[in-house]
């Protein structure tokens, strides 16, 4: 058995160390006599797992006490509905649309209530961020929604461009959470499906300012009410226990890497060498995104000659480079280089790309 370099957009690569630890602990977790999957979520063993996971996440991200951390289910997609259900409270909310995911979030929110598009870059093919002048904010909005990393279009909002607009900022960070330091206090709510940069699918993380709890109308389903989930420590019902355990192992792995500043530096280097290979290929490969908002996690690129796509993918696979096919809506290739994808994997990809371009260019 050998593991290959995995560039999957999600569910995505996990740190090998974490998988090995989970394997070693699988049949008998710390002398409990059973696996994490087989124990009560209300027992002392699992309580220690979820409490440690939350404490480690708080430490990594610097999450202040006035924020609740919720371990939920339903994916980021459920949050597209759950956010307006909880936070609209009869008002309107603003959405900035910078790619497929924020567009989906906006569309879903339209089903729930009154929301407006404050800016969209769809006309430019989602290859840039809107300028400050293009964003038309409603000062009375219940919240402003952004997607800080568009997984499909490869557009990331750099942390320093997150500005205070006077209304609670809600951010879909599914595909770059934990990729570097973030000032949680700039946000009212942060959410992320786990399967990109946290752990296995089935777990959804929500970090919410406690001021935003308890705003939901009384008629929303109990299981969707953030305040109820917070009061119950994410355990109104059975939480995704194995996913929480795995996320906890990933948080500990991140701490061993030196925390988010350290992983940020590695991510910067990975992205730098990959974009340099694309930009230095004399047009053999291109990435259409404005350099000031290129994603450090998801790198879409096209080959000048799309007729070579199939060869590229087949040869990449033979070279041990997996899951490079681009999303069907944009075509071409995409390399997702999340935290768990090491620099050596990106180096192997770059070497392959250079060689392929030399042979076929
Ligand atoms: C993957 C992804 C989603 C959808 O996540 P699910 O967990 O499948 O619902 C939403 N937003 C972003 C930015 C994503 O990358």
Coordinates of C-alpha atoms and ligand atoms in Angstrom, one line a residue:
X1 CA 0.0 0.0 0.0
X2 CA 1.2 3.5 -0.8
X3 CA -0.4 6.8 -0.4
X4 CA -0.2 9.2 -3.3
X5 CA -0.2 13.0 -3.3
X6 CA -3.8 14.0 -3.1
X7 CA -5.0 17.4 -4.5
X8 CA -8.7 16.7 -4.0
X9 CA -10.9 19.8 -3.3
X10 CA -13.0 17.9 -0.8
X11 CA -13.3 15.6 1.0
X12 CA -9.6 16.3 1.0
X13 CA -6.3 15.0 2.2
X14 CA -5.8 14.6 5.9
X15 CA -2.4 14.7 7.6
X16 CA -0.9 11.2 7.4
X17 CA 0.2 11.4 11.1
X18 CA -3.5 12.0 12.1
X19 CA -4.7 9.0 10.0
X20 CA -2.1 6.8 11.6
X21 CA -3.0 8.0 15.1
X22 CA -6.7 7.3 14.4
X23 CA -5.8 3.8 13.1
X24 CA -3.8 3.1 16.2
X25 CA -6.6 4.3 18.5
X26 CA -9.4 2.8 16.4
X27 CA -10.3 -0.4 18.2
X28 CA -9.6 0.7 21.7
X29 CA -9.5 4.5 22.4
X30 CA -7.2 5.2 25.4
X31 CA -8.2 2.0 27.2
X32 CA -12.0 2.6 26.8
X33 CA -12.3 -0.9 25.4
X34 CA -14.1 0.4 22.3
X35 CA -13.7 2.9 19.4
X36 CA -14.8 6.5 19.6
X37 CA -17.6 5.6 17.1
X38 CA -19.0 3.2 19.7
X39 CA -19.1 5.3 22.9
X40 CA -21.8 7.5 24.3
X41 CA -21.6 11.1 23.3
X42 CA -22.5 11.9 26.9
X43 CA -19.9 9.7 28.6
X44 CA -16.8 11.1 30.2
X45 CA -14.5 9.8 27.4
X46 CA -16.3 11.6 24.6
X47 CA -16.8 14.7 26.8
X48 CA -13.1 14.9 27.2
X49 CA -12.6 14.6 23.4
X50 CA -15.1 17.4 22.5
X51 CA -13.8 19.7 25.3
X52 CA -10.2 19.2 24.2
X53 CA -11.1 19.8 20.6
X54 CA -12.9 23.1 21.4
X55 CA -10.0 24.2 23.7
X56 CA -7.4 23.5 21.0
X57 CA -9.5 25.3 18.3
X58 CA -9.9 28.3 20.6
X59 CA -6.2 28.4 21.2
X60 CA -5.3 28.0 17.5
X61 CA -7.7 30.7 16.3
X62 CA -7.6 32.9 19.3
X63 CA -11.4 32.6 19.8
X64 CA -12.5 34.9 22.6
X65 CA -14.9 33.7 25.3
X66 CA -17.7 35.9 23.9
X67 CA -17.9 33.5 21.0
X68 CA -19.6 30.1 21.1
X69 CA -18.1 27.2 19.2
X70 CA -20.6 24.8 17.7
X71 CA -20.0 21.3 16.2
X72 CA -22.9 20.8 13.9
X73 CA -24.0 18.7 10.9
X74 CA -25.5 19.4 7.5
X75 CA -22.5 20.9 5.9
X76 CA -21.8 24.5 4.8
X77 CA -24.9 24.1 2.6
X78 CA -27.2 23.8 5.6
X79 CA -25.6 26.9 6.9
X80 CA -26.7 28.8 3.8
X81 CA -30.3 28.3 5.1
X82 CA -29.6 28.2 8.9
X83 CA -27.8 31.6 8.9
X84 CA -30.8 33.6 7.5
X85 CA -33.2 31.5 9.5
X86 CA -31.5 32.5 12.7
X87 CA -30.2 36.0 12.0
X88 CA -32.6 37.8 9.6
X89 CA -35.2 38.4 12.3
X90 CA -37.5 40.0 9.8
X91 CA -34.8 42.3 8.4
X92 CA -32.7 42.2 5.2
X93 CA -29.2 40.9 4.8
X94 CA -26.4 41.7 2.3
X95 CA -24.5 39.2 0.2
X96 CA -21.2 39.8 -1.7
X97 CA -21.1 37.3 -4.5
X98 CA -17.5 36.4 -5.6
X99 CA -17.9 32.8 -6.9
X100 CA -20.1 29.7 -7.0
X101 CA -20.3 29.3 -3.3
X102 CA -21.3 32.7 -2.3
X103 CA -23.8 32.7 -5.2
X104 CA -25.3 29.5 -3.8
X105 CA -25.4 31.0 -0.3
X106 CA -27.3 34.0 -1.7
X107 CA -29.8 31.9 -3.6
X108 CA -30.5 29.8 -0.6
X109 CA -31.0 32.8 1.6
X110 CA -33.5 34.2 -0.9
X111 CA -35.7 31.2 -0.2
X112 CA -35.7 32.1 3.5
X113 CA -36.2 35.8 3.5
X114 CA -35.3 39.2 2.2
X115 CA -31.7 39.5 1.1
X116 CA -29.9 41.7 -1.4
X117 CA -26.8 41.3 -3.5
X118 CA -24.4 44.1 -2.4
X119 CA -21.9 43.3 -5.1
X120 CA -21.2 40.6 -7.6
X121 CA -18.2 39.9 -9.8
X122 CA -20.0 37.4 -12.0
X123 CA -19.7 39.6 -15.1
X124 CA -15.9 39.3 -14.9
X125 CA -16.1 35.5 -14.5
X126 CA -15.4 35.6 -10.8
X127 CA -11.8 36.3 -11.3
X128 CA -11.4 39.3 -9.0
X129 CA -12.8 40.9 -5.9
X130 CA -15.3 43.8 -6.1
X131 CA -13.8 47.2 -5.4
X132 CA -14.9 49.1 -2.3
X133 CA -16.9 51.5 -4.6
X134 CA -18.7 48.5 -6.2
X135 CA -20.0 47.2 -2.9
X136 CA -23.4 48.9 -2.1
X137 CA -24.0 48.2 1.6
X138 CA -27.3 48.5 3.5
X139 CA -26.3 50.1 6.8
X140 CA -29.4 48.5 8.4
X141 CA -28.6 44.9 7.2
X142 CA -29.0 42.1 9.7
X143 CA -25.6 40.9 8.5
X144 CA -23.2 41.0 5.6
X145 CA -22.3 37.6 4.1
X146 CA -19.0 36.8 2.3
X147 CA -17.2 33.7 1.2
X148 CA -13.5 34.3 2.1
X149 CA -12.2 31.6 -0.1
X150 CA -14.1 30.5 -3.3
X151 CA -13.1 26.9 -3.7
X152 CA -14.2 26.6 -7.3
X153 CA -13.0 29.9 -8.7
X154 CA -9.8 30.1 -6.6
X155 CA -10.6 33.6 -5.2
X156 CA -9.5 34.4 -1.7
X157 CA -10.2 37.6 0.3
X158 CA -6.9 38.4 2.0
X159 CA -7.3 38.8 5.8
X160 CA -6.1 42.4 5.7
X161 CA -8.9 43.3 3.3
X162 CA -11.6 42.3 5.8
X163 CA -13.0 45.7 6.9
X164 CA -15.5 46.6 9.6
X165 CA -18.8 47.7 7.9
X166 CA -20.8 48.3 11.0
X167 CA -23.0 45.2 10.6
X168 CA -22.1 41.6 11.7
X169 CA -19.9 39.9 9.2
X170 CA -20.8 36.3 8.4
X171 CA -18.1 34.3 6.6
X172 CA -18.0 31.0 4.8
X173 CA -14.5 29.9 5.5
X174 CA -15.0 26.2 4.5
X175 CA -12.0 25.9 2.3
X176 CA -9.4 28.0 4.1
X177 CA -10.2 28.0 7.7
X178 CA -7.1 27.3 9.8
X179 CA -4.8 28.0 6.8
X180 CA -3.4 31.1 8.6
X181 CA -4.2 33.5 11.4
X182 CA -7.5 35.3 11.4
X183 CA -8.9 38.0 13.7
X184 CA -12.1 36.3 14.9
X185 CA -13.3 39.5 16.5
X186 CA -13.9 41.0 13.0
X187 CA -16.7 38.4 12.5
X188 CA -20.1 37.8 13.8
X189 CA -20.2 34.3 12.6
X190 CA -17.6 32.0 10.9
X191 CA -18.7 28.7 9.4
X192 CA -17.0 25.8 7.6
X193 CA -17.8 22.3 6.4
X194 CA -15.0 20.1 7.9
X195 CA -14.0 18.2 4.8
X196 CA -11.6 20.7 3.3
X197 CA -9.2 21.8 6.0
X198 CA -10.5 20.3 9.3
X199 CA -11.4 16.6 9.1
X200 CA -13.9 14.2 7.6
X201 CA -17.2 15.3 6.1
X202 CA -20.2 15.2 8.3
X203 CA -19.0 17.9 10.7
X204 CA -19.7 21.6 10.3
X205 CA -18.0 24.2 12.5
X206 CA -19.8 27.4 13.5
X207 CA -18.1 30.1 15.5
X208 CA -20.7 32.7 16.6
X209 CA -20.6 35.8 18.7
X210 CA -22.9 35.3 21.6
X211 CA -24.7 38.5 20.9
X212 CA -26.1 36.8 17.8
X213 CA -27.6 33.9 19.8
X214 CA -31.3 33.9 20.6
X215 CA -32.4 36.0 17.6
X216 CA -34.2 33.2 15.8
X217 CA -37.9 33.3 15.5
X218 CA -39.7 30.8 17.8
X219 CA -41.0 28.7 14.9
X220 CA -37.7 27.5 13.4
X221 CA -36.8 23.9 14.0
X222 CA -35.1 23.4 17.3
X223 CA -32.2 21.6 15.8
X224 CA -31.5 24.6 13.6
X225 CA -31.5 27.2 16.5
X226 CA -28.0 28.3 17.3
X227 CA -29.0 29.4 20.8
X228 CA -30.4 25.9 21.6
X229 CA -27.2 24.2 20.2
X230 CA -25.0 26.6 22.2
X231 CA -27.0 26.0 25.4
X232 CA -26.6 22.2 24.9
X233 CA -22.9 22.2 24.1
X234 CA -23.7 21.1 20.5
X235 CA -25.4 18.1 22.0
X236 CA -29.1 18.7 21.7
X237 CA -29.0 15.4 19.8
X238 CA -26.1 13.1 18.9
X239 CA -23.3 15.1 17.4
X240 CA -21.0 13.7 14.6
X241 CA -18.7 12.1 17.2
X242 CA -16.1 10.5 15.0
X243 CA -15.8 13.7 12.9
X244 CA -15.3 15.8 16.1
X245 CA -12.6 13.3 17.3
X246 CA -10.8 13.5 14.0
X247 CA -11.0 17.3 13.9
X248 CA -9.5 17.3 17.4
X249 CA -6.6 15.2 16.2
X250 CA -6.1 17.7 13.3
X251 CA -6.1 20.6 15.8
X252 CA -3.4 18.9 17.8
X253 CA -1.4 18.2 14.7
X254 CA -1.7 21.9 13.8
X255 CA -0.4 22.9 17.2
X256 CA 2.6 20.5 16.7
X257 CA 3.3 22.3 13.4
X258 CA 3.6 25.5 15.4
X259 CA 0.1 26.9 15.0
X260 CA -1.5 29.0 12.4
X261 CA 1.3 31.4 11.8
X262 CA 3.7 28.5 11.1
X263 CA 1.2 26.7 8.7
X264 CA 0.5 30.1 7.1
X265 CA 4.2 30.4 6.1
X266 CA 4.2 26.9 4.6
X267 CA 1.0 27.6 2.7
X268 CA 2.5 30.8 1.4
X269 CA 5.5 28.9 0.0
X270 CA 3.3 26.2 -1.5
X271 CA 1.1 28.7 -3.3
X272 CA 4.1 30.7 -4.4
X273 CA 5.9 27.9 -6.2
X274 CA 2.7 26.7 -7.8
X275 CA 1.6 30.1 -9.2
X276 CA 5.2 30.7 -10.2
X277 CA 5.1 27.5 -12.3
X278 CA 1.9 28.6 -13.9
X279 CA 2.9 32.2 -14.6
X280 CA 6.4 31.1 -15.8
X281 CA 5.0 28.6 -18.3
X282 CA 4.8 31.1 -21.2
X283 CA 1.1 30.6 -21.4
X284 CA 1.1 26.8 -21.4
X285 CA -0.8 27.0 -18.1
X286 CA -2.9 30.0 -17.0
X287 CA -4.7 31.0 -13.9
X288 CA -7.2 33.8 -14.7
X289 CA -7.5 35.2 -11.2
X290 CA -6.3 38.7 -10.2
X291 CA -3.0 38.2 -8.4
X292 CA -4.1 40.2 -5.4
X293 CA -6.9 37.7 -4.6
X294 CA -5.5 34.4 -5.8
X295 CA -6.4 31.6 -3.4
X296 CA -3.6 30.0 -1.5
X297 CA -5.7 26.8 -1.0
X298 CA -7.4 26.2 -4.4
X299 CA -5.4 26.8 -7.5
X300 CA -7.4 26.4 -10.8
X301 CA -5.5 26.5 -14.0
X302 CA -6.2 25.7 -17.7
X303 CA -3.9 24.3 -20.3
X304 CA -3.5 26.4 -23.5
X305 CA -4.5 23.4 -25.5
X306 CA -7.5 21.8 -23.8
X307 CA -7.0 18.8 -26.1
X308 CA -4.1 17.9 -23.7
X309 CA -6.3 17.8 -20.6
X310 CA -6.9 14.1 -20.7
X311 CA -3.1 13.4 -21.2
X312 CA -2.2 15.7 -18.4
X313 CA -4.6 14.0 -16.0
X314 CA -3.6 10.5 -17.0
X315 CA 0.1 11.2 -16.8
X316 CA -0.3 13.0 -13.5
X317 CA -2.1 10.1 -12.0
X318 CA 0.6 7.7 -13.2
X319 CA 3.1 10.1 -11.5
X320 CA 1.2 9.7 -8.3
X321 CA -0.6 13.0 -8.4
X322 CA -4.3 12.5 -7.7
X323 CA -7.5 14.5 -8.2
X324 CA -6.3 17.4 -10.4
X325 CA -9.4 17.7 -12.6
X326 CA -11.0 21.1 -12.4
X327 CA -14.6 21.7 -11.3
X328 CA -17.0 21.0 -14.1
X329 CA -18.2 24.6 -14.1
X330 CA -14.8 26.1 -14.9
X331 CA -13.0 23.1 -16.6
X332 CA -9.3 22.7 -16.8
X333 CA -7.4 21.7 -13.7
X334 CA -7.5 22.5 -10.0
X335 CA -4.9 21.7 -7.4
X336 CA -6.2 22.0 -3.8
X337 CA -3.3 22.5 -1.5
X338 CA -4.8 22.5 1.9
X339 CA -2.9 22.4 5.2
X340 CA -2.5 18.6 5.0
X341 CA -0.9 18.7 1.5
X342 CA 2.8 19.0 2.2
X343 CA 5.3 21.2 0.4
X344 CA 6.9 18.0 -1.1
X345 CA 3.5 17.3 -2.8
X346 CA 3.4 20.7 -4.4
X347 CA 7.0 20.4 -5.4
X348 CA 6.2 17.1 -7.1
X349 CA 3.3 18.7 -8.9
X350 CA 5.4 21.6 -10.1
X351 CA 8.1 19.3 -11.3
X352 CA 5.5 17.2 -13.2
X353 CA 3.9 20.4 -14.7
X354 CA 7.3 21.7 -15.9
X355 CA 8.2 18.4 -17.4
X356 CA 4.8 18.0 -19.1
X357 CA 5.0 21.6 -20.6
X358 CA 8.5 20.9 -21.9
X359 CA 7.5 17.7 -23.6
X360 CA 4.2 19.0 -25.0
X361 CA 4.6 22.7 -25.4
Ligands
LIG1 C1 -17.4 22.8 -0.1 C2 -17.9 24.1 0.2 C3 -19.3 24.3 0.5 C4 -20.3 23.2 0.6 O1 -20.0 22.4 1.7 P1 -20.9 21.1 2.1 O2 -20.3 20.7 3.4 O3 -20.8 20.1 1.0 O4 -22.3 21.6 2.2 C5 -19.7 25.6 0.8 N1 -18.8 26.6 0.7 C6 -17.5 26.5 0.4 C7 -16.6 27.7 0.3 C8 -17.0 25.2 0.1 O5 -15.8 25.0 -0.3

